[in-house]
mmCIF file of C-alpha atoms in Angstrom:
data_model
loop_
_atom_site.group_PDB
_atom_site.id
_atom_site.type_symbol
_atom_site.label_atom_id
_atom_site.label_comp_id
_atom_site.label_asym_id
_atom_site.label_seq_id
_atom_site.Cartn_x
_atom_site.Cartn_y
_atom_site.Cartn_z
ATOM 1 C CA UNK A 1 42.938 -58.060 -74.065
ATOM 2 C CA UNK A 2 42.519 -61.635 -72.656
ATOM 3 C CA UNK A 3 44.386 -62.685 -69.892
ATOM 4 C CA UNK A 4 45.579 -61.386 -66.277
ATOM 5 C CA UNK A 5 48.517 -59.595 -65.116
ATOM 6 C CA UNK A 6 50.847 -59.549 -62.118
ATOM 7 C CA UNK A 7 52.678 -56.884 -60.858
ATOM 8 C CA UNK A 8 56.036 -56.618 -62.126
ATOM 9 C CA UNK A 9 59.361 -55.686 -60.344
ATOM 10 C CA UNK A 10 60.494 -53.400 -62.661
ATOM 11 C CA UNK A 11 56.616 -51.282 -62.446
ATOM 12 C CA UNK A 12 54.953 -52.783 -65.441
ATOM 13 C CA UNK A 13 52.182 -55.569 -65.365
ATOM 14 C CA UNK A 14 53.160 -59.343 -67.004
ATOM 15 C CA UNK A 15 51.099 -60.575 -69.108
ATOM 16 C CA UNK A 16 50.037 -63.898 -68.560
ATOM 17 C CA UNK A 17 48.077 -65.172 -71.448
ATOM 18 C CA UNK A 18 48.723 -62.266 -74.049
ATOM 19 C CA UNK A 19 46.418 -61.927 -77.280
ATOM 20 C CA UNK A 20 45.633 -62.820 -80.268
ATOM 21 C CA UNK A 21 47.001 -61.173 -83.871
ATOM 22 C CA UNK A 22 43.802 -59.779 -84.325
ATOM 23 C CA UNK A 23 43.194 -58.845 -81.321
ATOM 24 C CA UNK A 24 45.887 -56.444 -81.822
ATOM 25 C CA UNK A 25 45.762 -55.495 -85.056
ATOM 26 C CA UNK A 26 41.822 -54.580 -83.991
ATOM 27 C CA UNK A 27 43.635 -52.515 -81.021
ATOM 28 C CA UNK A 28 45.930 -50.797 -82.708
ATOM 29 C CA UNK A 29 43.686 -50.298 -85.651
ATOM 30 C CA UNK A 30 45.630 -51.591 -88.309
ATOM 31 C CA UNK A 31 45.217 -54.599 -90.735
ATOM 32 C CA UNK A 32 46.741 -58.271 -90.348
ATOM 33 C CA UNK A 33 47.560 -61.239 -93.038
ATOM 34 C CA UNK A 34 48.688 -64.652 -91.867
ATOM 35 C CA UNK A 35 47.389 -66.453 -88.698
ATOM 36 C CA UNK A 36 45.238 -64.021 -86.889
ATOM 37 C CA UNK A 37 44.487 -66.568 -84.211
ATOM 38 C CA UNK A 38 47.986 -67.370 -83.271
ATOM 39 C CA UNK A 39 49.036 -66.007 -79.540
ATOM 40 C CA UNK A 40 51.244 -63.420 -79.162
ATOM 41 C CA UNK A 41 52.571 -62.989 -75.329
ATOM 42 C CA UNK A 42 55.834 -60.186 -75.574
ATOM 43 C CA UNK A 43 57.278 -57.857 -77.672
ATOM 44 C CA UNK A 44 61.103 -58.477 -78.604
ATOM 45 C CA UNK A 45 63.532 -57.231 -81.459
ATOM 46 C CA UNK A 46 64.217 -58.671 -84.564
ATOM 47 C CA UNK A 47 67.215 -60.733 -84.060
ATOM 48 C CA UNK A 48 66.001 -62.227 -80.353
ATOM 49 C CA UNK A 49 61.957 -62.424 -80.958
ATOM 50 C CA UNK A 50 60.570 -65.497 -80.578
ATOM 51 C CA UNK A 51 56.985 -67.160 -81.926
ATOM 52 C CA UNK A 52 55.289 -65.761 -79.380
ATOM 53 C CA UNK A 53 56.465 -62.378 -80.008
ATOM 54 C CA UNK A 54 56.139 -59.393 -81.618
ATOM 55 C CA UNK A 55 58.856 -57.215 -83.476
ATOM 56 C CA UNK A 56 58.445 -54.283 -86.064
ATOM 57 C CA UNK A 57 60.151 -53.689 -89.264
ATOM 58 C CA UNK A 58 60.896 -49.751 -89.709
ATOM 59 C CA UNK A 59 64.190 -49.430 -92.181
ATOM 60 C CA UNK A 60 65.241 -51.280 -94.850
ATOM 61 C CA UNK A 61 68.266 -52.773 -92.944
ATOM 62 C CA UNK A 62 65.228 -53.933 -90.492
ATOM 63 C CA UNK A 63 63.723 -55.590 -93.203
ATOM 64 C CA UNK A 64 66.738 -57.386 -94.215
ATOM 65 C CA UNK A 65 67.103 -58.720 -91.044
ATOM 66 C CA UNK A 66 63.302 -59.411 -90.878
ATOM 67 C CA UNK A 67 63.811 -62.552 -93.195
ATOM 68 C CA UNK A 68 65.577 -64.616 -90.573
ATOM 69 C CA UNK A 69 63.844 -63.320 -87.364
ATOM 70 C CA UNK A 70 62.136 -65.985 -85.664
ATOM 71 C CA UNK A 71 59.472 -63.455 -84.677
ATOM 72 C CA UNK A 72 55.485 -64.761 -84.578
ATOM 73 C CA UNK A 73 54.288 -61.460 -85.215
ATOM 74 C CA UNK A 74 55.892 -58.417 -87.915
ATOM 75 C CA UNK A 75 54.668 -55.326 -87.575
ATOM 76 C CA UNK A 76 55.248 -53.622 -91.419
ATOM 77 C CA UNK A 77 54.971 -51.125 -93.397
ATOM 78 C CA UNK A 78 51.712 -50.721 -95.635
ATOM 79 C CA UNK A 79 53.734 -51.323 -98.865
ATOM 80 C CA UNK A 80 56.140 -54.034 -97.317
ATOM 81 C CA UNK A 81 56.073 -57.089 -99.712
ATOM 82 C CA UNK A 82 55.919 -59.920 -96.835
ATOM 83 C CA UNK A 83 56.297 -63.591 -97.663
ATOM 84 C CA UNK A 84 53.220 -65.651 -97.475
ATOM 85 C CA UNK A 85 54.162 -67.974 -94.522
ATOM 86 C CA UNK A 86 54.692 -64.330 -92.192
ATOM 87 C CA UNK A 87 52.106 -63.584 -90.263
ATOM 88 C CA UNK A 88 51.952 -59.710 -90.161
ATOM 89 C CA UNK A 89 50.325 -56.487 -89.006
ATOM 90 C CA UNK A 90 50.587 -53.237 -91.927
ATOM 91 C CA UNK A 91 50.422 -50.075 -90.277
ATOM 92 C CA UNK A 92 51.705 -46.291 -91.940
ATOM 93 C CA UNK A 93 54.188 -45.902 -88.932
ATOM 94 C CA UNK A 94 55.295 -49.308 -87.401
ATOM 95 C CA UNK A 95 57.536 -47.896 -84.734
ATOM 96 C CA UNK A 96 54.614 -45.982 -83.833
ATOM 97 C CA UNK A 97 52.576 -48.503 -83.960
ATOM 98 C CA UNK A 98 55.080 -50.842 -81.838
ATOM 99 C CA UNK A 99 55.116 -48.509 -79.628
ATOM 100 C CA UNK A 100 51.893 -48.534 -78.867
ATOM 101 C CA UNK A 101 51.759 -52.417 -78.344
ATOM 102 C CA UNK A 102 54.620 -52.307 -75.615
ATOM 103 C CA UNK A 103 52.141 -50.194 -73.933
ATOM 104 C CA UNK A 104 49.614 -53.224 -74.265
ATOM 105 C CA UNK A 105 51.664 -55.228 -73.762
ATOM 106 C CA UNK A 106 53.319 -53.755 -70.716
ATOM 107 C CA UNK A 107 51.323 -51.662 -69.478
ATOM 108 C CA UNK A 108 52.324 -49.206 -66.147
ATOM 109 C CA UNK A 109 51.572 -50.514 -63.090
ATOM 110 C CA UNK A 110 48.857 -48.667 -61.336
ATOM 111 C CA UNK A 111 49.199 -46.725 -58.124
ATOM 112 C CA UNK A 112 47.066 -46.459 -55.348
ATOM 113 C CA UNK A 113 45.880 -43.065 -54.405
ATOM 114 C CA UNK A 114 46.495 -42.028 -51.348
ATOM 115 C CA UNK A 115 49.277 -39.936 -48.801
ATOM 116 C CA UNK A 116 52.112 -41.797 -47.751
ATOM 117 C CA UNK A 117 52.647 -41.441 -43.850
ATOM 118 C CA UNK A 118 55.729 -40.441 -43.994
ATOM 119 C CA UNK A 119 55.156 -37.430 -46.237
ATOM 120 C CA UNK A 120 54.571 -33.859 -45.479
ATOM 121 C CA UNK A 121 52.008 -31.833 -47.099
ATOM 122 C CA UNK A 122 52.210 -27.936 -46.226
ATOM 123 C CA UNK A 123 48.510 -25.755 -45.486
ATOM 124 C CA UNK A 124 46.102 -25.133 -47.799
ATOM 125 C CA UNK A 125 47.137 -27.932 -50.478
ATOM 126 C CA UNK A 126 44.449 -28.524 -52.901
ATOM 127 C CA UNK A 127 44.637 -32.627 -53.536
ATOM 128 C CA UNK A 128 42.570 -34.026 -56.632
ATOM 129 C CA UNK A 129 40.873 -36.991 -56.597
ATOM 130 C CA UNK A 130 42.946 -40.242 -57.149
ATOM 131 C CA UNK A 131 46.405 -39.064 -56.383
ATOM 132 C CA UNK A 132 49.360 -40.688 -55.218
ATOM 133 C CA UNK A 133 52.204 -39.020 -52.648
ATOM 134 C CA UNK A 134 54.925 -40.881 -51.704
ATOM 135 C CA UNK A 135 57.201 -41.494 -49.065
ATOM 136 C CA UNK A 136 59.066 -39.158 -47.807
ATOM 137 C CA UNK A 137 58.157 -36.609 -50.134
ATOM 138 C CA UNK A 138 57.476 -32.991 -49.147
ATOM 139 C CA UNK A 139 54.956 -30.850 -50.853
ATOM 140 C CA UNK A 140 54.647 -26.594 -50.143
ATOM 141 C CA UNK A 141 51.743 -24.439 -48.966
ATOM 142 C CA UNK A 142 49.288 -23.588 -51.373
ATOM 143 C CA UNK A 143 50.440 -25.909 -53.895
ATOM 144 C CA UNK A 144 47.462 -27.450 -56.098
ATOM 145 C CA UNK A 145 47.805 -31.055 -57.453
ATOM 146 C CA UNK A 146 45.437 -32.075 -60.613
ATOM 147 C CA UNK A 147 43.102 -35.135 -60.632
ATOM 148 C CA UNK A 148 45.435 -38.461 -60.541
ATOM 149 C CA UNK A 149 48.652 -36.678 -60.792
ATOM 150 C CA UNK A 150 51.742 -38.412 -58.647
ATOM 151 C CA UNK A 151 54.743 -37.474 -56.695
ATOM 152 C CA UNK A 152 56.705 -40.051 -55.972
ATOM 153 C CA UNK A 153 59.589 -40.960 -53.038
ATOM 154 C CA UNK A 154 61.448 -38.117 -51.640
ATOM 155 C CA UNK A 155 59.936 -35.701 -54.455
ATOM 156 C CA UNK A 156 60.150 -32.035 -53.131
ATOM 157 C CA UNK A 157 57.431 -29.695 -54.353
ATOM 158 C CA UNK A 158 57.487 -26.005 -53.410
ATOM 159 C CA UNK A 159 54.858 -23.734 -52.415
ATOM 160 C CA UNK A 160 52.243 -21.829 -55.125
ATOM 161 C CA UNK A 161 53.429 -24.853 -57.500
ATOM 162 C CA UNK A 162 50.302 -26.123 -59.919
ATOM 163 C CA UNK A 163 50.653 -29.366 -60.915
ATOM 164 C CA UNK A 164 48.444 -30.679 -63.756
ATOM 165 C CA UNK A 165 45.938 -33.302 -64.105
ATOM 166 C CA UNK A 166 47.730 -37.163 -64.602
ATOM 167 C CA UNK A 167 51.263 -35.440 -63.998
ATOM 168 C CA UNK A 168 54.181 -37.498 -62.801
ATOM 169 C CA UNK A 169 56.929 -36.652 -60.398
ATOM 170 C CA UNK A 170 59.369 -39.552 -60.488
ATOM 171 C CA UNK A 171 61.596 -40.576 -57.389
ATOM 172 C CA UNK A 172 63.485 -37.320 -56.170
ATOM 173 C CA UNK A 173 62.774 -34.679 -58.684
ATOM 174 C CA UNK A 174 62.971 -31.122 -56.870
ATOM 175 C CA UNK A 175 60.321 -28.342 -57.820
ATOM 176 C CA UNK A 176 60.613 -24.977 -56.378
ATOM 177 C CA UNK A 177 58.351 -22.574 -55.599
ATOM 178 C CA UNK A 178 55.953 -21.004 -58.113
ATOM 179 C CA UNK A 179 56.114 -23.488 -61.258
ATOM 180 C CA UNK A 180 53.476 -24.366 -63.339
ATOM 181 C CA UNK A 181 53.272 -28.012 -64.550
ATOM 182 C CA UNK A 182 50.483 -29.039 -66.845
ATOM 183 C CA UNK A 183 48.435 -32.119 -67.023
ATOM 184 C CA UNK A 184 49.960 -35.250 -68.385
ATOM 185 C CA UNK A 185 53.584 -33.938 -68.328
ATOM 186 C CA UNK A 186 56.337 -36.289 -66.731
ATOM 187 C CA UNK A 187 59.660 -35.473 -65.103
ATOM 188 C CA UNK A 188 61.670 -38.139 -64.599
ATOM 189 C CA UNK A 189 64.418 -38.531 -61.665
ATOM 190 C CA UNK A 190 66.486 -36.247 -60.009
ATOM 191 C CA UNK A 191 65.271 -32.978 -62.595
ATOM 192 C CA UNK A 192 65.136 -29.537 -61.004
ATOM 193 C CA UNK A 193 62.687 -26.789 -62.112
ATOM 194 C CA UNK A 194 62.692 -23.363 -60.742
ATOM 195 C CA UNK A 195 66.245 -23.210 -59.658
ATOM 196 C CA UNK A 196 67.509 -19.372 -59.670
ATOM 197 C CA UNK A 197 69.290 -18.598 -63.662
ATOM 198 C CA UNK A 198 72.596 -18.150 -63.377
ATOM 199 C CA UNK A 199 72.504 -13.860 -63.351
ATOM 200 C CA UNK A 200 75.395 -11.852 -61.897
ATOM 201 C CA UNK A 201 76.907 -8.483 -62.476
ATOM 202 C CA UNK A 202 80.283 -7.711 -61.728
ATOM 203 C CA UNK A 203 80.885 -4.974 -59.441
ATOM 204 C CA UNK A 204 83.918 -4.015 -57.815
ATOM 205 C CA UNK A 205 85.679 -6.257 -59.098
ATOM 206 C CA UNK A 206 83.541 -9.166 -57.324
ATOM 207 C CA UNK A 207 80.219 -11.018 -59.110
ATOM 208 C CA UNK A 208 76.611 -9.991 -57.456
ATOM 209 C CA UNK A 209 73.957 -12.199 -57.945
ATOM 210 C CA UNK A 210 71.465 -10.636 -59.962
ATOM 211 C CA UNK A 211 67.670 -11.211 -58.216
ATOM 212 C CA UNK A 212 66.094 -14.424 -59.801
ATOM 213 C CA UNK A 213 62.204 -13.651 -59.303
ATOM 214 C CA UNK A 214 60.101 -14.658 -62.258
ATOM 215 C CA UNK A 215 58.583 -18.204 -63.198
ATOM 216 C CA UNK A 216 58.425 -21.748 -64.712
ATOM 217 C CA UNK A 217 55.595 -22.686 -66.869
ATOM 218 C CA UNK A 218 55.372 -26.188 -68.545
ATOM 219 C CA UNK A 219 53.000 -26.762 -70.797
ATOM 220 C CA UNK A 220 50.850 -30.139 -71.346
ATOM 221 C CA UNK A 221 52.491 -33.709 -72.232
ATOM 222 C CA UNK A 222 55.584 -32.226 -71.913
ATOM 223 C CA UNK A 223 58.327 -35.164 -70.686
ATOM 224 C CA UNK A 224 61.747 -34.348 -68.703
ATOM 225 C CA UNK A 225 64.674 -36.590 -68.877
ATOM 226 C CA UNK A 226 66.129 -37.373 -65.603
ATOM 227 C CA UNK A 227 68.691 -34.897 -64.113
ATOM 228 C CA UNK A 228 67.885 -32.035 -66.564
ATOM 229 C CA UNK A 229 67.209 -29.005 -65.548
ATOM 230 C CA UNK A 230 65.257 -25.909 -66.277
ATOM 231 C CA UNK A 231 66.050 -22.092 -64.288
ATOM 232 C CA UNK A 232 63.027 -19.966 -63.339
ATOM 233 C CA UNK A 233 63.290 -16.365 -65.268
ATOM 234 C CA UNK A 234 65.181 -13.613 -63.528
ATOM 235 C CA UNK A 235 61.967 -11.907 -64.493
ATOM 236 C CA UNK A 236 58.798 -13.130 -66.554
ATOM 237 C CA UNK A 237 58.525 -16.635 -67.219
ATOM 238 C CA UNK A 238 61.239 -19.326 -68.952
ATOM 239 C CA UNK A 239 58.466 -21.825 -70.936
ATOM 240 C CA UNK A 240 58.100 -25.181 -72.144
ATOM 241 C CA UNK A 241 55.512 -26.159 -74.853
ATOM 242 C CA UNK A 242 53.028 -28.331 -75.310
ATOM 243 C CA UNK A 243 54.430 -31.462 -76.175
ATOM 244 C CA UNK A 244 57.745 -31.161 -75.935
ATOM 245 C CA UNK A 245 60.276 -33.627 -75.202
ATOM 246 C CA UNK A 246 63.987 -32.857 -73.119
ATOM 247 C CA UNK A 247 66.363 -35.800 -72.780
ATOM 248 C CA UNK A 248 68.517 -36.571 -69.623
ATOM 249 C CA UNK A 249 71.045 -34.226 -68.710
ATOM 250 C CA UNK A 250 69.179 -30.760 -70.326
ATOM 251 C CA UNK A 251 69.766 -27.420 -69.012
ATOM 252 C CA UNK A 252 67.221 -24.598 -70.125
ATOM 253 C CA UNK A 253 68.651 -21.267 -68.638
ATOM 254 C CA UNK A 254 66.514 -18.381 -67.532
ATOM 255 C CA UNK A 255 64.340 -16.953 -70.026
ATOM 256 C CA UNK A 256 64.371 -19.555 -72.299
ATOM 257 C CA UNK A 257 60.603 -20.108 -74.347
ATOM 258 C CA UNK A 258 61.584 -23.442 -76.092
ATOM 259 C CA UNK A 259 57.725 -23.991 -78.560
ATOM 260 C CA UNK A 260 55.536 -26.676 -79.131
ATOM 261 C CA UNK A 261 56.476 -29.911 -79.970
ATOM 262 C CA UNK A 262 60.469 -30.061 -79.876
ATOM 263 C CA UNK A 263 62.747 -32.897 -79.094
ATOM 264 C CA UNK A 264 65.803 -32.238 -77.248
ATOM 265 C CA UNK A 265 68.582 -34.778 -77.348
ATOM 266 C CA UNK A 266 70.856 -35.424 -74.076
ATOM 267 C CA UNK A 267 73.223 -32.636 -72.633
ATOM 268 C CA UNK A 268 72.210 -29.987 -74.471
ATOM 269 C CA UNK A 269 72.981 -26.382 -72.939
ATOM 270 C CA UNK A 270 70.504 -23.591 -73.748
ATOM 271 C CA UNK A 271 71.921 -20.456 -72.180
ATOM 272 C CA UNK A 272 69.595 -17.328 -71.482
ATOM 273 C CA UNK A 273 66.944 -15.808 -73.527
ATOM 274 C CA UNK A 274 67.004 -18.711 -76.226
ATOM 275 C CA UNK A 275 63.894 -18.896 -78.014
ATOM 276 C CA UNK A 276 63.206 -22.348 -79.786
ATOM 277 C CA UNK A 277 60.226 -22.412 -82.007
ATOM 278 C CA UNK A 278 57.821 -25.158 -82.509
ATOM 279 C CA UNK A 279 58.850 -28.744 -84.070
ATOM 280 C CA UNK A 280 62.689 -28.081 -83.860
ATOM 281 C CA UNK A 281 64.899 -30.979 -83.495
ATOM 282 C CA UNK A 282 68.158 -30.728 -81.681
ATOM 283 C CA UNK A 283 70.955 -33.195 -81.280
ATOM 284 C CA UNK A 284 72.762 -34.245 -78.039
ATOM 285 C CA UNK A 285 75.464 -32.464 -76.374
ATOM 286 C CA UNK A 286 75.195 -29.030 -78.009
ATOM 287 C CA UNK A 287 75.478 -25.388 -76.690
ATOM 288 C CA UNK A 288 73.234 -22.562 -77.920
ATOM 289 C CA UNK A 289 74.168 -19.360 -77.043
ATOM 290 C CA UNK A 290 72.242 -16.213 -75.255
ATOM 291 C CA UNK A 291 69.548 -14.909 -76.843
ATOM 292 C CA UNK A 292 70.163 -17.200 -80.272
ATOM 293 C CA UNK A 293 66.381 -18.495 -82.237
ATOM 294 C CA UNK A 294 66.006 -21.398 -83.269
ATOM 295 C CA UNK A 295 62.609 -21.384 -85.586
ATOM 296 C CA UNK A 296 59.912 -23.781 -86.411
ATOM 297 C CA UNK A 297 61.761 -27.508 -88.009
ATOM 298 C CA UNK A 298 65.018 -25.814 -87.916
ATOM 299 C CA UNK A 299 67.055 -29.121 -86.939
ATOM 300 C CA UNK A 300 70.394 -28.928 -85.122
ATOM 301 C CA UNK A 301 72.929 -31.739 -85.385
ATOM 302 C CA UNK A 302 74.651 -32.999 -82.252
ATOM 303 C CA UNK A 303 77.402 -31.283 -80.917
ATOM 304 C CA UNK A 304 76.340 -28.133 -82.353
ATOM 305 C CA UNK A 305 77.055 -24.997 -81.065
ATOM 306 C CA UNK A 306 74.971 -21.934 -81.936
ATOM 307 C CA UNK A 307 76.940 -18.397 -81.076
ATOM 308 C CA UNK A 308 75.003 -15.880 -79.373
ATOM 309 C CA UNK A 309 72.156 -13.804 -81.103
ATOM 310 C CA UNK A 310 72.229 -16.025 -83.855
ATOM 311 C CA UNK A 311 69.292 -16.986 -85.734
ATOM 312 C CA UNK A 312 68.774 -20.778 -87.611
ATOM 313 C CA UNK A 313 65.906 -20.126 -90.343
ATOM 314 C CA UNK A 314 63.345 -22.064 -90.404
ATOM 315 C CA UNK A 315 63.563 -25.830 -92.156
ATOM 316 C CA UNK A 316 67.134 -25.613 -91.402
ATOM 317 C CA UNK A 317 69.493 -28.347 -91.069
ATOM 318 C CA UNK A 318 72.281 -26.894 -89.079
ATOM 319 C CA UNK A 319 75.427 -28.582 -88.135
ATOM 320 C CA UNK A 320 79.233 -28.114 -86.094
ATOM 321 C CA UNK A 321 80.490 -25.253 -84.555
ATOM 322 C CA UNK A 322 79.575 -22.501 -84.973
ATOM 323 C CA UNK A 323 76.999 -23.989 -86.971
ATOM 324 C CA UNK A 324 76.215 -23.667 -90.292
ATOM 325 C CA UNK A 325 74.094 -25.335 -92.977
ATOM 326 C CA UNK A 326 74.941 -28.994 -92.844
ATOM 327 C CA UNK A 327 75.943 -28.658 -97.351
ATOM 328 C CA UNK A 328 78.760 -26.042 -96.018
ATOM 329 C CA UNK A 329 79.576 -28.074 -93.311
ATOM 330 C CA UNK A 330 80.105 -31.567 -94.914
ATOM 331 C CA UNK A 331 82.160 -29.388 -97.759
ATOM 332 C CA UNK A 332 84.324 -28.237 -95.176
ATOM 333 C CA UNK A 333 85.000 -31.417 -94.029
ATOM 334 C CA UNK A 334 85.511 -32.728 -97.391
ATOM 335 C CA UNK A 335 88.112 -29.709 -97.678
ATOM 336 C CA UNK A 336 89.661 -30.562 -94.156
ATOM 337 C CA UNK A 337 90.881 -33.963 -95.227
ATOM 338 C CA UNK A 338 93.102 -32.747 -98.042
ATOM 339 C CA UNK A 339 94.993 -30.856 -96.051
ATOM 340 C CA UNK A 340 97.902 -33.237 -95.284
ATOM 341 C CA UNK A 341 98.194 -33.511 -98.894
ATOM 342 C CA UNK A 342 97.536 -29.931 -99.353
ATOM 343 C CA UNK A 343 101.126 -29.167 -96.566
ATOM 344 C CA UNK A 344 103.011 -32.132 -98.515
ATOM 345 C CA UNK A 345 102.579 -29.843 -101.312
ATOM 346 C CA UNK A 346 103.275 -26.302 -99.818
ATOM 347 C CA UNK A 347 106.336 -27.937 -98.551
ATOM 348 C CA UNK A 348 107.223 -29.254 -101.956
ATOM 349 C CA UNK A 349 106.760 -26.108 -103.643
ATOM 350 C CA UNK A 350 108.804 -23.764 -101.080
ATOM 351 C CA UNK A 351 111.803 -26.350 -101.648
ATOM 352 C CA UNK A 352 111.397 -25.980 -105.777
ATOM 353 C CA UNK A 353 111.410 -21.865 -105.311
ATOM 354 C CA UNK A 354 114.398 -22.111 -102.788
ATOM 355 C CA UNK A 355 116.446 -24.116 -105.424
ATOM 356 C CA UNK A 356 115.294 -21.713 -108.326
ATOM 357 C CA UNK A 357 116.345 -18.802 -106.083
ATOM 358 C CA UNK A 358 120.022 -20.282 -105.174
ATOM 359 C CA UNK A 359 120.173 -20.951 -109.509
ATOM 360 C CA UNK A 360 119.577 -17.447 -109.823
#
């Protein structure tokens, strides 16, 4: 990339003189047609990019729209026919793609290592090389914290707690003790991982809190949406996977494995002992009940809810509650709307037999 940057105030560097189309293309590995010299300085979306910036074509309402976007710069699909006068970039996944130039583009404004003053750091913390603690922020005995990882303002990290290599604690996200975090995984604001599952028994008529004493372990390049969290086992370990993505506002309860490579949308519940396999997809605000599997590309709409000990095959599409394959579900819908009709009708018939009962 040509150019300087400046520091930005929302934590991202400016650009300043941008790059060229085929500079980028190059980058990003892809081909270009059109003006490969022309300057490209931002990334936008279709209906407010400018000529000096770049937007992406991914649906076919996109492309639609693409015709009358001012945009200096499409990024397409392989097989998109584009007019001559477009200057474009073909890639196999242009939101990927895209994505990948707003990191160019943008990208995150470095840190400088070091311990805040005002920060406390317990005995016996192990402190990579490169890493950044922030004000304020409090980190446990024996903890170990991997080669450029950060913890940013008012961050508080327990004691025993591994964190991995390029890991980021955002402003205020609490850690208790004993977690595992691994390298390149990022928890946004205000999450919580460790907290005690919620175990009771009932006694006496009154609730006892049932010990909370096992673990947290997440996994690499796993990502945390802000305010979500995710309970320590009441014994063993409650897991992340590798890869895995949680929205804002997730709760994973105590001993909960969620696999490899799943995407959780916001406010989703998982009570205990739910076991998500790799690659599943689940949609905001649902509930899945203790002990329930969800296995490998099962996908759950939102608002789903998933009764207890149940088990979504794998490849599923799942939808509604309790949920059941999204063809029964949509039928059922279908089925739901006629019933007005279906009661104008009932209501009909009972008068017709009451009049041929009074004839009789």
């Amino acid at each position: 990339m040509r150019g300087s940057h400046e520091s930005c105030g929302d934590g991202r560097g400016a650009i300043i003189n941008g790059m060229r189309v085929r500079e980028l293309a190059e980058w990003l590995g892809a081909t270009y047609e059109g003006d490969g010299e022309k300057e490209l300085s931002a990334v936008a979306p279709l209906e407010s990019a400018g000529a000096g910036d770049v937007a992406f074509v991914g649906t076919r309402k996109a492309a639609a729209a693409a015709e009358s976007s001012a945009a200096g710069c499409l990024i397409v699909p392989v097989e998109w026919p584009s007019p001559s006068y477009r200057t474009v970039i073909r890639a196999g996944e242009p939101r990927t793609a895209f994505a990948r130039a707003m990191n160019r583009f943008y990208p995150t404004m470095e840190l400088k290592p070091g311990v805040h003053p005002t920060a406390v750091v317990g005995k016996d913390v192990e402190v990579g090389a490169m890493v950044y603690i922030g004000p304020h922020a409090v980190v446990g005995e024996a903890t170990r914290i991997g080669v450029a990882a950060a913890i940013h303002a008012g961050c508080v990290v327990g004691k025993r707690v591994s964190l991995g290599e390029g890991s980021v604690l955002h402003a205020n996200v609490t850690v208790y003790d004993n977690v595992d975090i691994g390298r390149g995984s990022v928890l946004h604001s205000g999450c919580v991982i460790g907290a005690d599952g919620f175990g009771y028994v009932m006694e006496n008529e009154r609730w006892h809190k049932f010990p909370q004493v096992g673990r947290v372990e997440i996994a690499d390049f796993v990502e945390i949406g802000a305010n979500s969290c995710v309970d320590r086992a009441a014994l063993g370990v409650t897991s992340i996977g590798e890869g895995t993505k949680l929205d804002n506002m997730v709760h994973v309860g105590h001993n909960c494995h969620i696999g490899k490579h799943v995407v959780v949308a916001a406010q989703t519940g998982f009570s205990g002992g739910v076991v998500v396999e790799d690659y599943a997809v689940i949609g905001g605000q649902g509930g899945i009940g203790d002990k329930a599997r969800i296995e490998t590309r099962a996908v759950l709409g939102s608002g789903c809810g998933v009764l207890p000990s149940k088990i979504v095959r794998s490849g599923q599409t799942v939808w509604g509650t309790p949920a059941r394959p999204l063809k029964q579900h949509l039928e059922q819908l279908a089925n739901m709307a006629h019933v007005p009709e279906m009661r104008k009708e009932l209501v009909e018939i009972k008068r017709r037999l009451a009049e041929l009962e009074r004839q009789d």
